[in-house]
Amino acid sequence: MNAQELIDTANALVADDKGLLAMDESNPTCNKRFAKLGIPQTEETRRAYRELIVTTPGLEESISGAILYNETIRQQKKDGTLFVKVLTDAGIIPGIKVDTGAKDLAGHPGEKITEGLDGLRDRLAEYSQMGARFAKWRAVIAVGEGIPSRGCIETNAHALARYAALCQEAGMVPVVEPEVLMDGQHTLERCCEVTEEVLKTVFSQLYIQGVTLEGMILKPNMVLPGSTCSKQEAVDEVADATERCLLRSVPAAVPGIAFLSGGQSAELASARLNAMNVRFKSRMPWALAFSFARAIQQPALEIWRGQEANVSAAQQALNHRASCNRAARRGEYSAAMEKSSATVPQLTQPVA
Ligand code: 13P
């Protein structure tokens, strides 16, 4: 492991107010999103959709790195150019999701453990050889009656730390993603409490496993009320709670925090990230960035709907969301950006 290279890559991922584009949905997740919109769920449609994303003109102005999936990293444009090369040529750093998914945690009803450590060293070597320079592993923590348990938090934190150590050994920056889920009726305060406990446990495990904090990125949830909680706090209150929680839990040596969107609307995710940067940027030890999947892709996917004729409009929508989030990193995002005629894509084919 070359520590300086890791540190340089981690810093490059959060440089220039850019962020990450998560396009690493597993095949079942991608198929589920396609099914909702009536898009055929085939290897070719997944490939065509990912080609749309990686060939979006100007994407590199807002996106520093793109997270791929095992199928996607092996795929090519119609003309035979590997997606990894398309991204690298555009100045976007390719990354790869390396966990193999969240499975039921034995003895803990309603809770999950993320798997994928077996054989990980060999898979990382292969991905690195294919051009990936960073990786992602997502742990999911559900909030509910009597959960999360210590058992769930500790096993997931341990797995995240072992994954992160293996990544750094392979020369790849680990994006460490412990996601406290939005699903449920819990309050903002409860999310804050759980997120703080999870992050403190994760950083304790990262320390025990000898992970270099300067060579990693943290990908947490924002601190939010549960999606069915009757009290939904305003944007600034979410920004305050998130910052308070992160300041208590995340060491200053970490170069960047790149939030997941977790099912928030695209506009709210941008507005909340913006509020954090407006209110706290000058006082934070880490960059406050984004690593969104749905909050960047969903509007584009809804426009595309599997139709070649909609590719250009979908790319405009994707670029628009990416630019909104770059503006949010600068604290320059506003609702007016959503109305600008220059950025509202026109459909070339009506959606059925
Ligand atoms: P969302 O932004 O859609 O939550 O996805 C982020 C991600 O990469 C989940 O692992």
Short mmCIF file of N, CA, C and O and ligand atoms in Angstrom, two decimals, residues 22 24 136 138 177 219 260-262 291-294, ligand 1:
data_model
loop_
_atom_site.label_atom_id
_atom_site.label_comp_id
_atom_site.label_asym_id
_atom_site.label_seq_id
_atom_site.Cartn_x
_atom_site.Cartn_y
_atom_site.Cartn_z
N ALA A 22 -23.22 7.52 -7.52
CA ALA A 22 -23.38 6.08 -7.26
C ALA A 22 -24.24 5.50 -8.38
O ALA A 22 -25.42 5.85 -8.52
N ASP A 24 -24.09 2.03 -8.91
CA ASP A 24 -23.67 0.68 -8.58
C ASP A 24 -24.81 -0.20 -8.11
O ASP A 24 -24.60 -1.16 -7.36
N LYS A 136 -16.68 0.65 -2.52
CA LYS A 136 -17.78 0.98 -1.61
C LYS A 136 -18.36 -0.26 -0.97
O LYS A 136 -18.45 -1.32 -1.61
N ARG A 138 -21.71 -1.05 1.74
CA ARG A 138 -22.84 -0.43 2.44
C ARG A 138 -23.37 -1.36 3.52
O ARG A 138 -23.71 -2.50 3.24
N GLU A 177 -19.68 3.06 4.18
CA GLU A 177 -21.08 3.50 4.17
C GLU A 177 -21.93 2.78 5.21
O GLU A 177 -22.46 1.70 4.95
N LYS A 219 -19.33 7.69 4.02
CA LYS A 219 -20.60 7.92 3.30
C LYS A 219 -21.76 7.63 4.25
O LYS A 219 -22.28 6.51 4.31
N LEU A 260 -25.10 9.79 1.36
CA LEU A 260 -26.03 9.05 0.51
C LEU A 260 -27.34 9.82 0.53
O LEU A 260 -27.58 10.65 1.41
N SER A 261 -28.24 9.54 -0.43
CA SER A 261 -29.50 10.28 -0.41
C SER A 261 -30.61 9.49 0.29
O SER A 261 -31.51 10.10 0.88
N GLY A 262 -30.58 8.18 0.22
CA GLY A 262 -31.42 7.34 1.08
C GLY A 262 -32.91 7.36 0.84
O GLY A 262 -33.67 6.96 1.71
N SER A 291 -22.69 11.57 -2.48
CA SER A 291 -22.47 10.32 -3.21
C SER A 291 -23.85 9.71 -3.43
O SER A 291 -24.18 8.68 -2.88
N PHE A 292 -24.64 10.44 -4.23
CA PHE A 292 -26.04 10.07 -4.39
C PHE A 292 -26.24 9.08 -5.55
O PHE A 292 -25.55 9.18 -6.57
N ALA A 293 -27.22 8.21 -5.38
CA ALA A 293 -27.68 7.39 -6.51
C ALA A 293 -29.02 7.96 -6.95
O ALA A 293 -29.10 8.71 -7.91
N ARG A 294 -30.08 7.63 -6.16
CA ARG A 294 -31.41 8.07 -6.58
C ARG A 294 -31.54 9.57 -6.74
O ARG A 294 -32.16 10.05 -7.69
P1 13P B 1 -28.98 6.58 -2.60
O1 13P B 1 -28.35 7.92 -2.79
O2 13P B 1 -30.04 6.24 -3.61
O3 13P B 1 -29.39 6.32 -1.19
O4 13P B 1 -27.85 5.51 -2.90
C1 13P B 1 -26.59 5.71 -2.37
C2 13P B 1 -25.89 4.44 -2.39
O5 13P B 1 -24.89 4.31 -3.02
C3 13P B 1 -26.44 3.32 -1.59
O6 13P B 1 -25.45 2.37 -1.37
#
